[in-house]
Every structure is written in C-alpha cells, then in structure tokens.
PDB file of C-alpha atoms in Angstrom:
ATOM      1  CA  MET Q 477     -73.467 -28.842 -82.718  1.00 55.00           C
ATOM      2  CA  LYS Q 478     -74.927 -25.989 -80.770  1.00 50.00           C
ATOM      3  CA  LYS Q 479     -73.085 -27.202 -77.646  1.00 51.00           C
ATOM      4  CA  LEU Q 480     -69.787 -27.217 -79.581  1.00 52.00           C
ATOM      5  CA  ILE Q 481     -70.347 -23.684 -80.832  1.00 55.00           C
ATOM      6  CA  ALA Q 482     -71.190 -22.485 -77.302  1.00 51.00           C
ATOM      7  CA  LEU Q 483     -68.018 -24.098 -75.888  1.00 52.00           C
ATOM      8  CA  LEU Q 484     -65.877 -22.409 -78.534  1.00 55.00           C
ATOM      9  CA  VAL Q 485     -67.435 -19.033 -77.707  1.00 51.00           C
ATOM     10  CA  VAL Q 486     -66.767 -19.486 -73.995  1.00 49.00           C
ATOM     11  CA  LEU Q 487     -63.170 -20.548 -74.736  1.00 53.00           C
ATOM     12  CA  ALA Q 488     -62.627 -17.530 -76.935  1.00 52.00           C
ATOM     13  CA  PHE Q 489     -63.968 -15.251 -74.174  1.00 51.00           C
ATOM     14  CA  VAL Q 490     -61.646 -16.740 -71.567  1.00 46.00           C
ATOM     15  CA  VAL Q 491     -58.650 -16.405 -73.848  1.00 46.00           C
ATOM     16  CA  GLY Q 492     -59.556 -12.782 -74.596  1.00 49.00           C
ATOM     17  CA  VAL Q 493     -59.953 -11.930 -70.943  1.00 45.00           C
ATOM     18  CA  ALA Q 494     -56.672 -13.621 -70.128  1.00 49.00           C
ATOM     19  CA  GLY Q 495     -55.003 -11.645 -72.908  1.00 49.00           C
ATOM     20  CA  VAL Q 496     -56.435  -8.432 -71.591  1.00 44.00           C
ATOM     21  CA  TYR Q 497     -55.243  -9.203 -68.107  1.00 45.00           C
ATOM     22  CA  SER Q 498     -51.833 -10.233 -69.322  1.00 47.00           C
ATOM     23  CA  SER Q 499     -51.555  -7.051 -71.391  1.00 48.00           C
ATOM     24  CA  ASP Q 500     -52.607  -4.918 -68.432  1.00 49.00           C
ATOM     25  CA  ALA Q 501     -50.056  -6.659 -66.243  1.00 48.00           C
ATOM     26  CA  ALA Q 502     -47.302  -5.972 -68.742  1.00 56.00           C
ATOM     27  CA  VAL Q 503     -48.327  -2.380 -68.996  1.00 47.00           C
ATOM     28  CA  ALA Q 504     -48.505  -2.104 -65.205  1.00 43.00           C
ATOM     29  CA  LYS Q 505     -45.091  -3.642 -64.907  1.00 56.00           C
ATOM     30  CA  LYS Q 506     -43.646  -1.113 -67.336  1.00 62.00           C
ATOM     31  CA  VAL Q 507     -45.286   1.771 -65.471  1.00 45.00           C
ATOM     32  CA  ALA Q 508     -43.969   0.468 -62.148  1.00 46.00           C
ATOM     33  CA  LYS Q 509     -40.449   0.336 -63.543  1.00 61.00           C
ATOM     34  CA  LYS Q 510     -40.643   3.957 -64.739  1.00 56.00           C
ATOM     35  CA  VAL Q 511     -42.000   5.171 -61.423  1.00 42.00           C
ATOM     36  CA  ALA Q 512     -39.263   3.306 -59.557  1.00 47.00           C
ATOM     37  CA  LYS Q 513     -36.588   4.966 -61.708  1.00 56.00           C
ATOM     38  CA  LYS Q 514     -37.998   8.427 -61.019  1.00 50.00           C
ATOM     39  CA  VAL Q 515     -38.133   7.750 -57.303  1.00 43.00           C
ATOM     40  CA  VAL Q 516     -34.476   6.664 -57.298  1.00 43.00           C
ATOM     41  CA  LYS Q 517     -33.314   9.662 -59.344  1.00 48.00           C
ATOM     42  CA  LYS Q 518     -35.186  12.349 -57.390  1.00 47.00           C
ATOM     43  CA  PRO Q 519     -34.239  12.880 -53.731  1.00 46.00           C
ATOM     44  CA  VAL Q 520     -37.754  12.192 -52.519  1.00 44.00           C
ATOM     45  CA  VAL Q 521     -36.503  10.987 -49.168  1.00 42.00           C
ATOM     46  CA  LYS Q 522     -34.342  14.060 -48.693  1.00 49.00           C
ATOM     47  CA  LYS Q 523     -37.266  16.338 -49.492  1.00 52.00           C
ATOM     48  CA  ALA Q 524     -39.394  14.471 -47.044  1.00 46.00           C
ATOM     49  CA  VAL Q 525     -36.738  14.809 -44.365  1.00 43.00           C
ATOM     50  CA  LYS Q 526     -36.371  18.489 -45.080  1.00 53.00           C
ATOM     51  CA  LYS Q 527     -40.100  18.998 -44.873  1.00 53.00           C
ATOM     52  CA  ALA Q 528     -40.293  16.968 -41.687  1.00 50.00           C
ATOM     53  CA  ALA Q 529     -37.390  18.783 -39.951  1.00 51.00           C
ATOM     54  CA  PRO Q 530     -38.510  21.707 -37.801  1.00 55.00           C
ATOM     55  CA  LYS Q 531     -37.455  25.123 -38.909  1.00 61.00           C
ATOM     56  CA  VAL Q 532     -34.810  26.625 -36.562  1.00 57.00           C
ATOM     57  CA  ALA Q 533     -34.500  30.360 -36.299  1.00 62.00           C
ATOM     58  CA  PRO Q 534     -31.032  31.621 -37.313  1.00 68.00           C
ATOM     59  CA  VAL Q 535     -28.785  32.308 -34.328  1.00 68.00           C
ATOM     60  CA  ALA Q 536     -27.227  35.755 -34.236  1.00 69.00           C
ATOM     61  CA  PRO Q 537     -23.416  35.672 -34.060  1.00 76.00           C
ATOM     62  CA  ALA Q 538     -21.895  36.367 -30.648  1.00 75.00           C
ATOM     63  CA  PRO Q 539     -20.815  40.004 -30.205  1.00 76.00           C
ATOM     64  CA  PRO Q 540     -17.059  40.580 -30.324  1.00 77.00           C
ATOM     65  CA  PRO Q 541     -15.322  40.880 -26.922  1.00 75.00           C
ATOM     66  CA  PRO Q 542     -14.753  44.423 -25.656  1.00 76.00           C
ATOM     67  CA  PRO Q 543     -11.359  45.882 -26.495  1.00 77.00           C
ATOM     68  CA  VAL Q 544      -8.727  45.257 -23.857  1.00 74.00           C
ATOM     69  CA  ALA Q 545      -7.037  48.380 -22.562  1.00 71.00           C
ATOM     70  CA  PRO Q 546      -3.299  48.262 -23.224  1.00 75.00           C
ATOM     71  CA  VAL Q 547      -1.253  47.508 -20.143  1.00 74.00           C
ATOM     72  CA  ALA Q 548       1.369  50.131 -19.420  1.00 73.00           C
ATOM     73  CA  PRO Q 549       4.878  48.681 -19.319  1.00 76.00           C
ATOM     74  CA  PRO Q 550       6.429  48.550 -15.866  1.00 75.00           C
ATOM     75  CA  ALA Q 551       8.537  51.488 -14.874  1.00 71.00           C
ATOM     76  CA  PRO Q 552      12.226  50.870 -15.455  1.00 72.00           C
ATOM     77  CA  VAL Q 553      14.001  49.865 -12.320  1.00 69.00           C
ATOM     78  CA  ALA Q 554      17.222  51.685 -11.703  1.00 64.00           C
ATOM     79  CA  VAL Q 555      19.916  49.144 -11.135  1.00 61.00           C
ATOM     80  CA  LYS Q 556      22.523  50.349  -8.741  1.00 58.00           C
ATOM     81  CA  PRO Q 557      26.033  49.263  -9.614  1.00 54.00           C
ATOM     82  CA  ALA Q 558      27.550  46.870  -7.174  1.00 56.00           C
ATOM     83  CA  ALA Q 559      29.831  48.501  -4.659  1.00 53.00           C
ATOM     84  CA  SER Q 560      33.425  48.265  -5.772  1.00 57.00           C
ATOM     85  CA  ALA Q 561      35.639  46.071  -3.642  1.00 68.00           C
ATOM     86  CA  GLY Q 562      38.572  48.387  -4.367  1.00 75.00           C
ATOM     87  CA  LEU Q 563      41.941  48.095  -6.041  1.00 78.00           C
ATOM     88  CA  PHE Q 564      42.996  45.044  -4.039  1.00 79.00           C
ATOM     89  CA  GLY Q 565      39.549  43.685  -3.174  1.00 81.00           C
ATOM     90  CA  MET Q 566      39.780  44.674   0.512  1.00 85.00           C
ATOM     91  CA  GLY Q 567      37.109  47.384   0.497  1.00 87.00           C
ATOM     92  CA  ILE Q 568      39.120  49.681   2.795  1.00 92.00           C
ATOM     93  CA  ASN Q 569      38.455  53.414   2.390  1.00 93.00           C
ATOM     94  CA  THR Q 570      41.625  55.473   2.341  1.00 95.00           C
ATOM     95  CA  CYS Q 571      42.640  58.935   1.256  1.00 94.00           C
ATOM     96  CA  LEU Q 572      45.920  60.157  -0.232  1.00 95.00           C
ATOM     97  CA  ASP Q 573      46.721  63.783   0.668  1.00 95.00           C
ATOM     98  CA  GLY Q 574      49.230  66.192  -0.817  1.00 96.00           C
ATOM     99  CA  GLN Q 575      50.008  69.440   0.959  1.00 95.00           C
ATOM    100  CA  TYR Q 576      52.065  72.553   0.497  1.00 96.00           C
ATOM    101  CA  VAL Q 577      52.750  74.812   3.501  1.00 94.00           C
ATOM    102  CA  SER Q 578      54.025  78.323   2.882  1.00 90.00           C
ATOM    103  CA  THR Q 579      56.434  79.243   5.681  1.00 78.00           C
ATOM    104  CA  GLY Q 580      56.690  82.907   4.621  1.00 69.00           C
ATOM    105  CA  GLN Q 581      60.478  82.791   4.392  1.00 59.00           C
ATOM    106  CA  GLY Q 582      60.567  83.454   0.646  1.00 54.00           C
ATOM    107  CA  SER Q 583      58.387  83.373  -2.414  1.00 50.00           C
ATOM    108  CA  LEU Q 584      59.121  79.690  -3.112  1.00 60.00           C
ATOM    109  CA  SER Q 585      60.148  78.485   0.304  1.00 73.00           C
ATOM    110  CA  GLY Q 586      57.822  76.138   2.087  1.00 90.00           C
ATOM    111  CA  THR Q 587      57.195  72.582   3.148  1.00 94.00           C
ATOM    112  CA  ILE Q 588      55.834  69.778   0.995  1.00 95.00           C
ATOM    113  CA  GLY Q 589      53.925  67.057   2.747  1.00 96.00           C
ATOM    114  CA  VAL Q 590      52.205  63.813   1.788  1.00 97.00           C
ATOM    115  CA  ALA Q 591      50.011  61.608   3.926  1.00 97.00           C
ATOM    116  CA  GLY Q 592      48.065  58.396   3.658  1.00 96.00           C
ATOM    117  CA  ASN Q 593      44.940  58.216   5.830  1.00 97.00           C
ATOM    118  CA  TRP Q 594      42.540  55.426   6.717  1.00 96.00           C
ATOM    119  CA  LEU Q 595      38.952  56.745   6.669  1.00 95.00           C
ATOM    120  CA  LEU Q 596      36.524  55.394   9.271  1.00 95.00           C
ATOM    121  CA  ASP Q 597      32.730  55.741   9.425  1.00 94.00           C
ATOM    122  CA  ASP Q 598      31.080  57.727  12.207  1.00 93.00           C
ATOM    123  CA  PHE Q 599      31.073  54.950  14.809  1.00 90.00           C
ATOM    124  CA  VAL Q 600      30.218  57.490  17.526  1.00 88.00           C
ATOM    125  CA  GLY Q 601      27.028  58.674  15.787  1.00 91.00           C
ATOM    126  CA  LEU Q 602      28.025  62.306  16.053  1.00 91.00           C
ATOM    127  CA  GLY Q 603      26.453  63.360  12.737  1.00 91.00           C
ATOM    128  CA  PRO Q 604      22.779  62.975  13.754  1.00 92.00           C
ATOM    129  CA  MET Q 605      23.585  64.605  17.107  1.00 91.00           C
ATOM    130  CA  VAL Q 606      24.559  67.862  15.370  1.00 88.00           C
ATOM    131  CA  GLY Q 607      21.801  67.737  12.727  1.00 89.00           C
ATOM    132  CA  LEU Q 608      23.812  66.105   9.922  1.00 91.00           C
ATOM    133  CA  SER Q 609      23.318  62.823   8.104  1.00 91.00           C
ATOM    134  CA  ALA Q 610      24.742  59.594   9.487  1.00 91.00           C
ATOM    135  CA  SER Q 611      27.420  59.548   6.760  1.00 90.00           C
ATOM    136  CA  ALA Q 612      28.393  63.236   7.010  1.00 94.00           C
ATOM    137  CA  ILE Q 613      31.273  62.693   9.424  1.00 96.00           C
ATOM    138  CA  LYS Q 614      34.351  60.520   8.862  1.00 95.00           C
ATOM    139  CA  TYR Q 615      37.369  59.933  11.061  1.00 96.00           C
ATOM    140  CA  LYS Q 616      40.900  59.495   9.806  1.00 96.00           C
ATOM    141  CA  VAL Q 617      44.190  58.123  11.082  1.00 97.00           C
ATOM    142  CA  GLY Q 618      47.350  57.963   9.050  1.00 97.00           C
ATOM    143  CA  LEU Q 619      51.025  58.583   8.545  1.00 97.00           C
ATOM    144  CA  GLY Q 620      52.750  61.419   6.676  1.00 97.00           C
ATOM    145  CA  GLY Q 621      56.057  62.890   5.669  1.00 97.00           C
ATOM    146  CA  TYR Q 622      57.153  66.554   5.457  1.00 96.00           C
ATOM    147  CA  TYR Q 623      60.245  68.010   3.916  1.00 94.00           C
ATOM    148  CA  GLY Q 624      61.448  71.544   3.202  1.00 91.00           C
ATOM    149  CA  GLY Q 625      61.478  74.905   4.901  1.00 84.00           C
ATOM    150  CA  GLY Q 626      64.082  73.690   7.366  1.00 87.00           C
ATOM    151  CA  ILE Q 627      62.113  70.662   8.564  1.00 93.00           C
ATOM    152  CA  ARG Q 628      62.207  66.918   8.031  1.00 94.00           C
ATOM    153  CA  ALA Q 629      59.491  65.006   9.834  1.00 96.00           C
ATOM    154  CA  ILE Q 630      57.415  61.828   9.821  1.00 97.00           C
ATOM    155  CA  PRO Q 631      54.260  62.514  11.825  1.00 97.00           C
ATOM    156  CA  VAL Q 632      51.341  60.292  12.819  1.00 98.00           C
ATOM    157  CA  ILE Q 633      48.005  61.981  12.044  1.00 97.00           C
ATOM    158  CA  ALA Q 634      44.528  61.772  13.596  1.00 97.00           C
ATOM    159  CA  GLY Q 635      41.531  63.886  12.706  1.00 96.00           C
ATOM    160  CA  GLY Q 636      38.144  64.050  11.068  1.00 95.00           C
ATOM    161  CA  VAL Q 637      36.170  65.240   8.047  1.00 96.00           C
ATOM    162  CA  ILE Q 638      32.786  66.982   8.267  1.00 96.00           C
ATOM    163  CA  ASN Q 639      30.853  67.007   4.959  1.00 95.00           C
ATOM    164  CA  LEU Q 640      28.595  70.069   4.910  1.00 94.00           C
ATOM    165  CA  PRO Q 641      25.071  70.111   3.400  1.00 92.00           C
ATOM    166  CA  ALA Q 642      25.206  70.801  -0.337  1.00 88.00           C
ATOM    167  CA  ASP Q 643      22.587  73.576  -0.140  1.00 87.00           C
ATOM    168  CA  MET Q 644      24.966  75.709   1.900  1.00 86.00           C
ATOM    169  CA  LEU Q 645      26.892  76.626  -1.253  1.00 85.00           C
ATOM    170  CA  GLY Q 646      24.171  76.281  -3.885  1.00 85.00           C
ATOM    171  CA  GLY Q 647      24.697  72.564  -4.486  1.00 86.00           C
ATOM    172  CA  LEU Q 648      28.498  72.580  -4.265  1.00 90.00           C
ATOM    173  CA  GLU Q 649      29.870  69.803  -2.074  1.00 93.00           C
ATOM    174  CA  SER Q 650      32.039  71.294   0.644  1.00 96.00           C
ATOM    175  CA  TYR Q 651      33.696  70.063   3.812  1.00 96.00           C
ATOM    176  CA  ILE Q 652      35.805  70.994   6.833  1.00 96.00           C
ATOM    177  CA  THR Q 653      38.703  68.840   7.910  1.00 96.00           C
ATOM    178  CA  GLY Q 654      41.264  69.093  10.665  1.00 95.00           C
ATOM    179  CA  GLY Q 655      43.252  67.181  13.215  1.00 96.00           C
ATOM    180  CA  VAL Q 656      46.458  66.842  15.162  1.00 98.00           C
ATOM    181  CA  ASN Q 657      49.838  65.392  14.306  1.00 98.00           C
ATOM    182  CA  TYR Q 658      52.802  64.185  16.294  1.00 98.00           C
ATOM    183  CA  VAL Q 659      56.272  63.787  14.799  1.00 97.00           C
ATOM    184  CA  LEU Q 660      57.569  60.272  15.384  1.00 96.00           C
ATOM    185  CA  TYR Q 661      60.896  60.949  13.714  1.00 96.00           C
ATOM    186  CA  GLY Q 662      62.383  64.244  12.522  1.00 94.00           C
ATOM    187  CA  ASN Q 663      65.158  66.760  12.926  1.00 93.00           C
ATOM    188  CA  GLY Q 664      67.718  65.557  15.388  1.00 88.00           C
ATOM    189  CA  LYS Q 665      66.679  61.964  14.656  1.00 92.00           C
ATOM    190  CA  THR Q 666      64.204  62.053  17.470  1.00 94.00           C
ATOM    191  CA  THR Q 667      60.547  62.597  18.158  1.00 95.00           C
ATOM    192  CA  GLY Q 668      59.021  66.045  17.893  1.00 94.00           C
ATOM    193  CA  ARG Q 669      56.073  67.910  19.277  1.00 95.00           C
ATOM    194  CA  ILE Q 670      52.338  68.103  18.668  1.00 96.00           C
ATOM    195  CA  GLY Q 671      51.092  70.134  15.723  1.00 97.00           C
ATOM    196  CA  GLY Q 672      47.807  70.411  13.867  1.00 96.00           C
ATOM    197  CA  ASP Q 673      45.891  71.729  10.868  1.00 97.00           C
ATOM    198  CA  VAL Q 674      42.463  72.898   9.757  1.00 97.00           C
ATOM    199  CA  PHE Q 675      41.118  73.206   6.164  1.00 98.00           C
ATOM    200  CA  PHE Q 676      38.021  74.191   4.231  1.00 97.00           C
ATOM    201  CA  GLY Q 677      37.555  72.520   0.850  1.00 96.00           C
ATOM    202  CA  VAL Q 678      35.248  71.500  -1.992  1.00 96.00           C
ATOM    203  CA  ASN Q 679      34.851  68.264  -3.957  1.00 94.00           C
ATOM    204  CA  ALA Q 680      35.125  68.043  -7.738  1.00 93.00           C
ATOM    205  CA  ASP Q 681      34.901  65.105 -10.132  1.00 91.00           C
ATOM    206  CA  LEU Q 682      37.989  65.012 -12.352  1.00 88.00           C
ATOM    207  CA  GLY Q 683      36.886  61.876 -14.222  1.00 85.00           C
ATOM    208  CA  LEU Q 684      39.575  59.654 -12.735  1.00 80.00           C
ATOM    209  CA  GLY Q 685      37.104  56.930 -11.813  1.00 81.00           C
ATOM    210  CA  LEU Q 686      38.289  57.013  -8.194  1.00 80.00           C
ATOM    211  CA  GLY Q 687      35.670  59.321  -6.738  1.00 85.00           C
ATOM    212  CA  LYS Q 688      35.627  63.075  -6.284  1.00 91.00           C
ATOM    213  CA  THR Q 689      38.867  64.915  -5.656  1.00 95.00           C
ATOM    214  CA  ALA Q 690      39.002  67.411  -2.769  1.00 96.00           C
ATOM    215  CA  PHE Q 691      40.709  70.809  -2.951  1.00 97.00           C
ATOM    216  CA  ALA Q 692      41.211  72.759   0.273  1.00 97.00           C
ATOM    217  CA  VAL Q 693      42.979  75.735   1.780  1.00 98.00           C
ATOM    218  CA  GLY Q 694      43.819  76.189   5.444  1.00 97.00           C
ATOM    219  CA  TYR Q 695      46.532  76.494   8.066  1.00 97.00           C
ATOM    220  CA  SER Q 696      49.068  73.816   9.045  1.00 96.00           C
ATOM    221  CA  ILE Q 697      51.681  73.378  11.801  1.00 96.00           C
ATOM    222  CA  VAL Q 698      54.261  70.569  11.969  1.00 96.00           C
ATOM    223  CA  ARG Q 699      56.894  70.624  14.752  1.00 95.00           C
ATOM    224  CA  SER Q 700      60.016  68.538  14.910  1.00 95.00           C
ATOM    225  CA  LYS Q 701      62.420  68.552  17.888  1.00 92.00           C
ATOM    226  CA  THR Q 702      64.236  71.660  16.751  1.00 92.00           C
ATOM    227  CA  ASP Q 703      62.279  73.193  13.836  1.00 92.00           C
ATOM    228  CA  THR Q 704      58.713  74.120  12.959  1.00 93.00           C
ATOM    229  CA  SER Q 705      56.845  74.436   9.664  1.00 93.00           C
ATOM    230  CA  LYS Q 706      53.724  76.543   9.856  1.00 93.00           C
ATOM    231  CA  GLY Q 707      51.727  78.798   7.596  1.00 94.00           C
ATOM    232  CA  ILE Q 708      48.966  79.002   5.010  1.00 95.00           C
ATOM    233  CA  ALA Q 709      48.613  75.674   3.240  1.00 96.00           C
ATOM    234  CA  VAL Q 710      46.819  74.206   0.224  1.00 97.00           C
ATOM    235  CA  SER Q 711      45.820  70.584   0.043  1.00 96.00           C
ATOM    236  CA  VAL Q 712      44.650  68.082  -2.587  1.00 96.00           C
ATOM    237  CA  SER Q 713      43.044  64.818  -1.470  1.00 95.00           C
ATOM    238  CA  GLN Q 714      42.023  61.792  -3.483  1.00 94.00           C
ATOM    239  CA  PRO Q 715      39.920  58.985  -1.975  1.00 92.00           C
ATOM    240  CA  ILE Q 716      41.109  55.480  -2.877  1.00 92.00           C
ATOM    241  CA  VAL Q 717      39.391  52.203  -1.985  1.00 91.00           C
ATOM    242  CA  LEU Q 718      41.954  49.461  -1.461  1.00 89.00           C
TER     243      LEU Q 718
END
C-alpha cells in the first residue's frame, strides 16, 4: 500500500512538471511570435545598416563658372558691287561728247559738234611718271561730226584726258582734256586739214546711273578743205560703258 501511494505521488509530480514545461513552452512560443512580428514591422535591418554606414561629410557644390565676356560681332564687310559689264555686256569704256563752238560771226552763229570716243587706260604708264595715280590719265580715239558756221565736217579724233587731284579744287573733281582732229570728209567733198582743241572741266553726278557727267569750257578748231570753225567752245561729256 505504501509503495502504491509513493508511485502515485511520483506520477503526479512528473505530470505536474510536464504541465509546467508545456505551459512554459506555449508561453515562450507566444512571446517568440510577438517578437518576430515587431522585428518584421520595424526596419531593424535598415537602422543597423544606417548605423554601420560611415558618415560622409557633405560635399560643397561646385562654384559656378566665371562669366564669359561677350564676343563683339565682326565688323561689317563692305561688299563692293560687281563691275557692270555695260549696256551690251562688252565692258568697253566710251564717251559721248557734245560741243558748241562760237565762231564770233553773230550772237547765235556757231558750230555744233558731236563725237563718240573710245577711252583707253594709260598703257604707257605716264600717270606715275608725272606724280599722278595710275588711273589718272586716259587716252581717247573717236569719230565726230560738225555742222554750222559755214562748215560741214567729219573728223577723226585722237587725244587724252588728265584727271587732276581732287584737293586742287577743294574736293571737286576736275580734268584737262585735249587732242587733235583731222577732217576725213567735209566741204568740197574732200578731206580737210588738222585742227585741235583743249578744255578744262569738272565732273558732276546728275543721277543718270551712267557715271559722272563732265562739263568743260575751252577752245576748238576744226578745218575742212575750204572753211574753218574756231572759237570759244563749251562741251558736255557722258561716259557710257558698252
């Protein structure tokens, strides 16, 4: 009987201990679940990484680049107009002259003359020899016609034009022109004799688009076989590029 009672006591003790252990295990399991939930919810790993990462000093922003000085625009280039090829595209420099010669035989008596001249550059180089520019001197050859004052004549003409420095007359363009003529056909239906002329003139722009017009005054002589026209003369010349 005593052995039976002792066995029951031992059995009760084992059951009680097992119950305690099982209860503690259940409680531990519940606690573990709660702790696991808190660990999942809170960024423990992130905090650990942040704590573990070394602190880097803030980098100052780069200074702005220095201001660039504005570049001045290039100076405008003057564009020279292309040289005109002339009225007929030949580029030949000519001059049309009109002339009136007062013969002194009356207030309105005199000789009217016209001439067409071909202007040539200074192929001799005479301009620099006398202290003028290379383009100051031109040569001319042409053909004219005179009528009135007792004369009818068709002379051939040869001469030259000397353009004077503009500072001689305060900036006014001036020139001297002159030459000789020989009547090929005139009074008596025959050739005549040698004559000539000399003029002083100035250039003025009349807005014709053909270049500056020349106005001159001088002395002219034209001799046919039998008659002569000579006296003070006025002349108007207009350059024309053919």
